Amino acid sequence: MSDFIVSSSDGLKSALSKAKAGDNIFLKSGIYSGINIQGANFSSDVNITSFDKNDQAKITDLIIQKSSGISLSNVILQPKQAASDYCFQVRNSSNIKIDSVHVFGKEGSAGYDHSPMMIRGSSNVSVTNSEFEHAWHGINMLDNTGVVIAGNIFHDLRTDGVRGGGNSSVVIKNNFF
């Protein structure tokens, strides 16, 4: 098992290209943008987390697609002011864990017109112990199986905390709305 400590978006991309199942990628505090994880498949989790839990890394956009075995924790997910909906996506992926993240809409009052997270066409995805605030919706889901949404806090949202369609075997429990 290897540990990678990175301080830039390019450093994260490089660490992911070298990572093997069970490795850890630690993000130093700072802003990470343009993160597109595609075709990264691991037999057990590669953990991506903040190096300092008291000064967490901020990710402005993240797409995980056609990937498996990725765990993301202890980071702030907050899109840039000019960002579009669904800056944080899990698409056509499996065995993805998102835990203890703080998700915001856009900065300022425009956040209430923004939906930050989409899980689509995926299986065995979990979003746990996280906080969603100042957005239109918290989590959007479409055409998934085996999604778990548990232990999260949803507040200051324009409409729904969790919404979607075409999902099966979904567990939504122990959340606070």
PDB file of N, CA, C and O in Angstrom, residues 37-87:
ATOM      1  N   ILE A  37     -12.130  11.714 -13.399  1.00  0.00           N
ATOM      2  CA  ILE A  37     -11.607  10.362 -13.180  1.00  0.00           C
ATOM      3  C   ILE A  37     -12.381   9.442 -14.108  1.00  0.00           C
ATOM      4  O   ILE A  37     -13.573   9.227 -13.921  1.00  0.00           O
ATOM      5  N   GLN A  38     -11.703   8.917 -15.116  1.00  0.00           N
ATOM      6  CA  GLN A  38     -12.375   8.077 -16.105  1.00  0.00           C
ATOM      7  C   GLN A  38     -11.590   6.787 -16.305  1.00  0.00           C
ATOM      8  O   GLN A  38     -10.378   6.809 -16.503  1.00  0.00           O
ATOM      9  N   GLY A  39     -12.296   5.654 -16.217  1.00  0.00           N
ATOM     10  CA  GLY A  39     -11.672   4.364 -16.463  1.00  0.00           C
ATOM     11  C   GLY A  39     -10.680   3.948 -15.406  1.00  0.00           C
ATOM     12  O   GLY A  39      -9.783   3.150 -15.672  1.00  0.00           O
ATOM     13  N   ALA A  40     -10.824   4.468 -14.192  1.00  0.00           N
ATOM     14  CA  ALA A  40      -9.956   4.072 -13.079  1.00  0.00           C
ATOM     15  C   ALA A  40     -10.674   2.969 -12.310  1.00  0.00           C
ATOM     16  O   ALA A  40     -11.646   3.235 -11.607  1.00  0.00           O
ATOM     17  N   ASN A  41     -10.221   1.757 -12.456  1.00  0.00           N
ATOM     18  CA  ASN A  41     -10.896   0.615 -11.848  1.00  0.00           C
ATOM     19  C   ASN A  41      -9.953  -0.117 -10.905  1.00  0.00           C
ATOM     20  O   ASN A  41      -8.883  -0.569 -11.319  1.00  0.00           O
ATOM     21  N   PHE A  42     -10.369  -0.217  -9.654  1.00  0.00           N
ATOM     22  CA  PHE A  42      -9.553  -0.827  -8.608  1.00  0.00           C
ATOM     23  C   PHE A  42     -10.352  -1.932  -7.930  1.00  0.00           C
ATOM     24  O   PHE A  42     -11.552  -1.793  -7.707  1.00  0.00           O
ATOM     25  N   SER A  43      -9.681  -3.009  -7.557  1.00  0.00           N
ATOM     26  CA  SER A  43     -10.357  -4.149  -6.925  1.00  0.00           C
ATOM     27  C   SER A  43     -10.748  -3.855  -5.482  1.00  0.00           C
ATOM     28  O   SER A  43     -11.652  -4.482  -4.933  1.00  0.00           O
ATOM     29  N   SER A  44     -10.057  -2.925  -4.839  1.00  0.00           N
ATOM     30  CA  SER A  44     -10.468  -2.406  -3.532  1.00  0.00           C
ATOM     31  C   SER A  44     -10.183  -0.917  -3.537  1.00  0.00           C
ATOM     32  O   SER A  44      -9.467  -0.413  -4.409  1.00  0.00           O
ATOM     33  N   ASP A  45     -10.732  -0.216  -2.566  1.00  0.00           N
ATOM     34  CA  ASP A  45     -10.746   1.243  -2.610  1.00  0.00           C
ATOM     35  C   ASP A  45      -9.367   1.891  -2.705  1.00  0.00           C
ATOM     36  O   ASP A  45      -8.438   1.528  -1.985  1.00  0.00           O
ATOM     37  N   VAL A  46      -9.286   2.882  -3.580  1.00  0.00           N
ATOM     38  CA  VAL A  46      -8.238   3.892  -3.529  1.00  0.00           C
ATOM     39  C   VAL A  46      -8.887   5.054  -2.805  1.00  0.00           C
ATOM     40  O   VAL A  46      -9.949   5.541  -3.200  1.00  0.00           O
ATOM     41  N   ASN A  47      -8.290   5.468  -1.700  1.00  0.00           N
ATOM     42  CA  ASN A  47      -8.871   6.488  -0.826  1.00  0.00           C
ATOM     43  C   ASN A  47      -8.309   7.859  -1.163  1.00  0.00           C
ATOM     44  O   ASN A  47      -7.095   8.061  -1.120  1.00  0.00           O
ATOM     45  N   ILE A  48      -9.205   8.798  -1.463  1.00  0.00           N
ATOM     46  CA  ILE A  48      -8.831  10.188  -1.715  1.00  0.00           C
ATOM     47  C   ILE A  48      -9.407  11.002  -0.563  1.00  0.00           C
ATOM     48  O   ILE A  48     -10.621  11.003  -0.347  1.00  0.00           O
ATOM     49  N   THR A  49      -8.543  11.688   0.183  1.00  0.00           N
ATOM     50  CA  THR A  49      -8.986  12.398   1.377  1.00  0.00           C
ATOM     51  C   THR A  49      -8.091  13.606   1.638  1.00  0.00           C
ATOM     52  O   THR A  49      -6.970  13.678   1.126  1.00  0.00           O
ATOM     53  N   SER A  50      -8.571  14.540   2.439  1.00  0.00           N
ATOM     54  CA  SER A  50      -7.751  15.694   2.809  1.00  0.00           C
ATOM     55  C   SER A  50      -6.610  15.261   3.713  1.00  0.00           C
ATOM     56  O   SER A  50      -6.773  14.405   4.587  1.00  0.00           O
ATOM     57  N   PHE A  51      -5.458  15.859   3.499  1.00  0.00           N
ATOM     58  CA  PHE A  51      -4.282  15.608   4.321  1.00  0.00           C
ATOM     59  C   PHE A  51      -4.515  16.117   5.744  1.00  0.00           C
ATOM     60  O   PHE A  51      -4.137  15.478   6.715  1.00  0.00           O
ATOM     61  N   ASP A  52      -5.165  17.289   5.844  1.00  0.00           N
ATOM     62  CA  ASP A  52      -5.448  17.907   7.137  1.00  0.00           C
ATOM     63  C   ASP A  52      -6.965  18.052   7.266  1.00  0.00           C
ATOM     64  O   ASP A  52      -7.574  18.886   6.591  1.00  0.00           O
ATOM     65  N   LYS A  53      -7.583  17.261   8.132  1.00  0.00           N
ATOM     66  CA  LYS A  53      -9.041  17.307   8.277  1.00  0.00           C
ATOM     67  C   LYS A  53      -9.526  18.645   8.823  1.00  0.00           C
ATOM     68  O   LYS A  53     -10.693  18.990   8.686  1.00  0.00           O
ATOM     69  N   ASN A  54      -8.638  19.427   9.437  1.00  0.00           N
ATOM     70  CA  ASN A  54      -9.020  20.741   9.958  1.00  0.00           C
ATOM     71  C   ASN A  54      -8.848  21.851   8.932  1.00  0.00           C
ATOM     72  O   ASN A  54      -9.263  22.981   9.163  1.00  0.00           O
ATOM     73  N   ASP A  55      -8.200  21.560   7.825  1.00  0.00           N
ATOM     74  CA  ASP A  55      -8.011  22.515   6.727  1.00  0.00           C
ATOM     75  C   ASP A  55      -8.204  21.740   5.420  1.00  0.00           C
ATOM     76  O   ASP A  55      -7.247  21.476   4.691  1.00  0.00           O
ATOM     77  N   GLN A  56      -9.449  21.384   5.158  1.00  0.00           N
ATOM     78  CA  GLN A  56      -9.766  20.453   4.080  1.00  0.00           C
ATOM     79  C   GLN A  56      -9.551  21.041   2.693  1.00  0.00           C
ATOM     80  O   GLN A  56      -9.734  22.241   2.472  1.00  0.00           O
ATOM     81  N   ALA A  57      -9.202  20.155   1.772  1.00  0.00           N
ATOM     82  CA  ALA A  57      -9.090  20.508   0.364  1.00  0.00           C
ATOM     83  C   ALA A  57     -10.480  20.845  -0.174  1.00  0.00           C
ATOM     84  O   ALA A  57     -11.482  20.277   0.258  1.00  0.00           O
ATOM     85  N   LYS A  58     -10.530  21.777  -1.138  1.00  0.00           N
ATOM     86  CA  LYS A  58     -11.788  22.159  -1.779  1.00  0.00           C
ATOM     87  C   LYS A  58     -11.737  21.727  -3.239  1.00  0.00           C
ATOM     88  O   LYS A  58     -10.804  22.075  -3.963  1.00  0.00           O
ATOM     89  N   ILE A  59     -12.746  20.966  -3.665  1.00  0.00           N
ATOM     90  CA  ILE A  59     -12.856  20.522  -5.047  1.00  0.00           C
ATOM     91  C   ILE A  59     -14.003  21.293  -5.693  1.00  0.00           C
ATOM     92  O   ILE A  59     -15.115  21.321  -5.157  1.00  0.00           O
ATOM     93  N   THR A  60     -13.728  21.927  -6.854  1.00  0.00           N
ATOM     94  CA  THR A  60     -14.753  22.747  -7.512  1.00  0.00           C
ATOM     95  C   THR A  60     -15.526  21.996  -8.576  1.00  0.00           C
ATOM     96  O   THR A  60     -16.612  22.431  -8.964  1.00  0.00           O
ATOM     97  N   ASP A  61     -14.974  20.906  -9.098  1.00  0.00           N
ATOM     98  CA  ASP A  61     -15.692  20.076 -10.064  1.00  0.00           C
ATOM     99  C   ASP A  61     -15.014  18.715 -10.122  1.00  0.00           C
ATOM    100  O   ASP A  61     -13.802  18.613 -10.126  1.00  0.00           O
ATOM    101  N   LEU A  62     -15.858  17.672 -10.141  1.00  0.00           N
ATOM    102  CA  LEU A  62     -15.354  16.303 -10.092  1.00  0.00           C
ATOM    103  C   LEU A  62     -16.318  15.396 -10.841  1.00  0.00           C
ATOM    104  O   LEU A  62     -17.513  15.377 -10.548  1.00  0.00           O
ATOM    105  N   ILE A  63     -15.798  14.665 -11.811  1.00  0.00           N
ATOM    106  CA  ILE A  63     -16.588  13.661 -12.518  1.00  0.00           C
ATOM    107  C   ILE A  63     -15.878  12.327 -12.366  1.00  0.00           C
ATOM    108  O   ILE A  63     -14.693  12.207 -12.679  1.00  0.00           O
ATOM    109  N   ILE A  64     -16.608  11.347 -11.849  1.00  0.00           N
ATOM    110  CA  ILE A  64     -16.111   9.973 -11.770  1.00  0.00           C
ATOM    111  C   ILE A  64     -16.959   9.176 -12.748  1.00  0.00           C
ATOM    112  O   ILE A  64     -18.170   9.066 -12.574  1.00  0.00           O
ATOM    113  N   GLN A  65     -16.333   8.653 -13.806  1.00  0.00           N
ATOM    114  CA  GLN A  65     -17.108   7.907 -14.794  1.00  0.00           C
ATOM    115  C   GLN A  65     -16.365   6.658 -15.250  1.00  0.00           C
ATOM    116  O   GLN A  65     -15.148   6.656 -15.357  1.00  0.00           O
ATOM    117  N   LYS A  66     -17.177   5.605 -15.469  1.00  0.00           N
ATOM    118  CA  LYS A  66     -16.644   4.311 -15.904  1.00  0.00           C
ATOM    119  C   LYS A  66     -15.491   3.874 -15.010  1.00  0.00           C
ATOM    120  O   LYS A  66     -14.462   3.409 -15.484  1.00  0.00           O
ATOM    121  N   SER A  67     -15.677   4.043 -13.699  1.00  0.00           N
ATOM    122  CA  SER A  67     -14.644   3.730 -12.718  1.00  0.00           C
ATOM    123  C   SER A  67     -15.226   2.900 -11.591  1.00  0.00           C
ATOM    124  O   SER A  67     -16.440   2.839 -11.419  1.00  0.00           O
ATOM    125  N   SER A  68     -14.348   2.287 -10.795  1.00  0.00           N
ATOM    126  CA  SER A  68     -14.800   1.520  -9.635  1.00  0.00           C
ATOM    127  C   SER A  68     -13.703   1.490  -8.579  1.00  0.00           C
ATOM    128  O   SER A  68     -12.524   1.657  -8.882  1.00  0.00           O
ATOM    129  N   GLY A  69     -14.146   1.296  -7.328  1.00  0.00           N
ATOM    130  CA  GLY A  69     -13.205   1.175  -6.225  1.00  0.00           C
ATOM    131  C   GLY A  69     -12.571   2.485  -5.815  1.00  0.00           C
ATOM    132  O   GLY A  69     -11.375   2.542  -5.535  1.00  0.00           O
ATOM    133  N   ILE A  70     -13.373   3.551  -5.742  1.00  0.00           N
ATOM    134  CA  ILE A  70     -12.855   4.864  -5.338  1.00  0.00           C
ATOM    135  C   ILE A  70     -13.631   5.338  -4.121  1.00  0.00           C
ATOM    136  O   ILE A  70     -14.853   5.261  -4.070  1.00  0.00           O
ATOM    137  N   SER A  71     -12.894   5.838  -3.143  1.00  0.00           N
ATOM    138  CA  SER A  71     -13.471   6.382  -1.923  1.00  0.00           C
ATOM    139  C   SER A  71     -13.012   7.831  -1.779  1.00  0.00           C
ATOM    140  O   SER A  71     -11.816   8.113  -1.855  1.00  0.00           O
ATOM    141  N   LEU A  72     -13.961   8.743  -1.577  1.00  0.00           N
ATOM    142  CA  LEU A  72     -13.680  10.174  -1.412  1.00  0.00           C
ATOM    143  C   LEU A  72     -14.187  10.595  -0.048  1.00  0.00           C
ATOM    144  O   LEU A  72     -15.353  10.359   0.281  1.00  0.00           O
ATOM    145  N   SER A  73     -13.322  11.221   0.762  1.00  0.00           N
ATOM    146  CA  SER A  73     -13.764  11.622   2.099  1.00  0.00           C
ATOM    147  C   SER A  73     -13.066  12.893   2.570  1.00  0.00           C
ATOM    148  O   SER A  73     -11.995  13.256   2.068  1.00  0.00           O
ATOM    149  N   ASN A  74     -13.707  13.537   3.533  1.00  0.00           N
ATOM    150  CA  ASN A  74     -13.139  14.691   4.234  1.00  0.00           C
ATOM    151  C   ASN A  74     -12.642  15.787   3.302  1.00  0.00           C
ATOM    152  O   ASN A  74     -11.531  16.292   3.443  1.00  0.00           O
ATOM    153  N   VAL A  75     -13.483  16.154   2.323  1.00  0.00           N
ATOM    154  CA  VAL A  75     -13.192  17.267   1.434  1.00  0.00           C
ATOM    155  C   VAL A  75     -14.415  18.172   1.359  1.00  0.00           C
ATOM    156  O   VAL A  75     -15.514  17.781   1.743  1.00  0.00           O
ATOM    157  N   ILE A  76     -14.205  19.372   0.857  1.00  0.00           N
ATOM    158  CA  ILE A  76     -15.286  20.321   0.600  1.00  0.00           C
ATOM    159  C   ILE A  76     -15.566  20.293  -0.893  1.00  0.00           C
ATOM    160  O   ILE A  76     -14.641  20.407  -1.700  1.00  0.00           O
ATOM    161  N   LEU A  77     -16.824  20.122  -1.261  1.00  0.00           N
ATOM    162  CA  LEU A  77     -17.235  20.160  -2.658  1.00  0.00           C
ATOM    163  C   LEU A  77     -18.045  21.428  -2.863  1.00  0.00           C
ATOM    164  O   LEU A  77     -19.185  21.528  -2.415  1.00  0.00           O
ATOM    165  N   GLN A  78     -17.426  22.413  -3.503  1.00  0.00           N
ATOM    166  CA  GLN A  78     -18.111  23.681  -3.727  1.00  0.00           C
ATOM    167  C   GLN A  78     -17.756  24.213  -5.107  1.00  0.00           C
ATOM    168  O   GLN A  78     -16.602  24.537  -5.380  1.00  0.00           O
ATOM    169  N   PRO A  79     -18.752  24.270  -6.001  1.00  0.00           N
ATOM    170  CA  PRO A  79     -18.479  24.721  -7.367  1.00  0.00           C
ATOM    171  C   PRO A  79     -18.079  26.184  -7.430  1.00  0.00           C
ATOM    172  O   PRO A  79     -18.389  26.973  -6.539  1.00  0.00           O
ATOM    173  N   LYS A  80     -17.394  26.520  -8.524  1.00  0.00           N
ATOM    174  CA  LYS A  80     -17.067  27.916  -8.804  1.00  0.00           C
ATOM    175  C   LYS A  80     -18.353  28.688  -9.031  1.00  0.00           C
ATOM    176  O   LYS A  80     -19.370  28.128  -9.408  1.00  0.00           O
ATOM    177  N   GLN A  81     -18.315  29.987  -8.877  1.00  0.00           N
ATOM    178  CA  GLN A  81     -19.493  30.831  -9.053  1.00  0.00           C
ATOM    179  C   GLN A  81     -20.131  30.625 -10.419  1.00  0.00           C
ATOM    180  O   GLN A  81     -21.339  30.555 -10.540  1.00  0.00           O
ATOM    181  N   ALA A  82     -19.335  30.462 -11.473  1.00  0.00           N
ATOM    182  CA  ALA A  82     -19.873  30.355 -12.828  1.00  0.00           C
ATOM    183  C   ALA A  82     -20.202  28.913 -13.218  1.00  0.00           C
ATOM    184  O   ALA A  82     -20.495  28.638 -14.364  1.00  0.00           O
ATOM    185  N   ALA A  83     -20.159  28.010 -12.282  1.00  0.00           N
ATOM    186  CA  ALA A  83     -20.342  26.588 -12.599  1.00  0.00           C
ATOM    187  C   ALA A  83     -21.787  26.280 -12.994  1.00  0.00           C
ATOM    188  O   ALA A  83     -22.711  26.987 -12.650  1.00  0.00           O
ATOM    189  N   SER A  84     -21.956  25.169 -13.705  1.00  0.00           N
ATOM    190  CA  SER A  84     -23.282  24.708 -14.089  1.00  0.00           C
ATOM    191  C   SER A  84     -23.757  23.640 -13.106  1.00  0.00           C
ATOM    192  O   SER A  84     -23.037  23.261 -12.195  1.00  0.00           O
ATOM    193  N   ASP A  85     -24.963  23.132 -13.313  1.00  0.00           N
ATOM    194  CA  ASP A  85     -25.482  22.057 -12.470  1.00  0.00           C
ATOM    195  C   ASP A  85     -24.596  20.825 -12.553  1.00  0.00           C
ATOM    196  O   ASP A  85     -23.910  20.593 -13.543  1.00  0.00           O
ATOM    197  N   TYR A  86     -24.686  20.014 -11.512  1.00  0.00           N
ATOM    198  CA  TYR A  86     -24.024  18.714 -11.426  1.00  0.00           C
ATOM    199  C   TYR A  86     -22.511  18.804 -11.618  1.00  0.00           C
ATOM    200  O   TYR A  86     -21.927  18.102 -12.429  1.00  0.00           O
ATOM    201  N   CYS A  87     -21.886  19.656 -10.857  1.00  0.00           N
ATOM    202  CA  CYS A  87     -20.422  19.762 -10.887  1.00  0.00           C
ATOM    203  C   CYS A  87     -19.769  18.534 -10.270  1.00  0.00           C
ATOM    204  O   CYS A  87     -18.592  18.293 -10.486  1.00  0.00           O
TER     205      CYS A  87
END
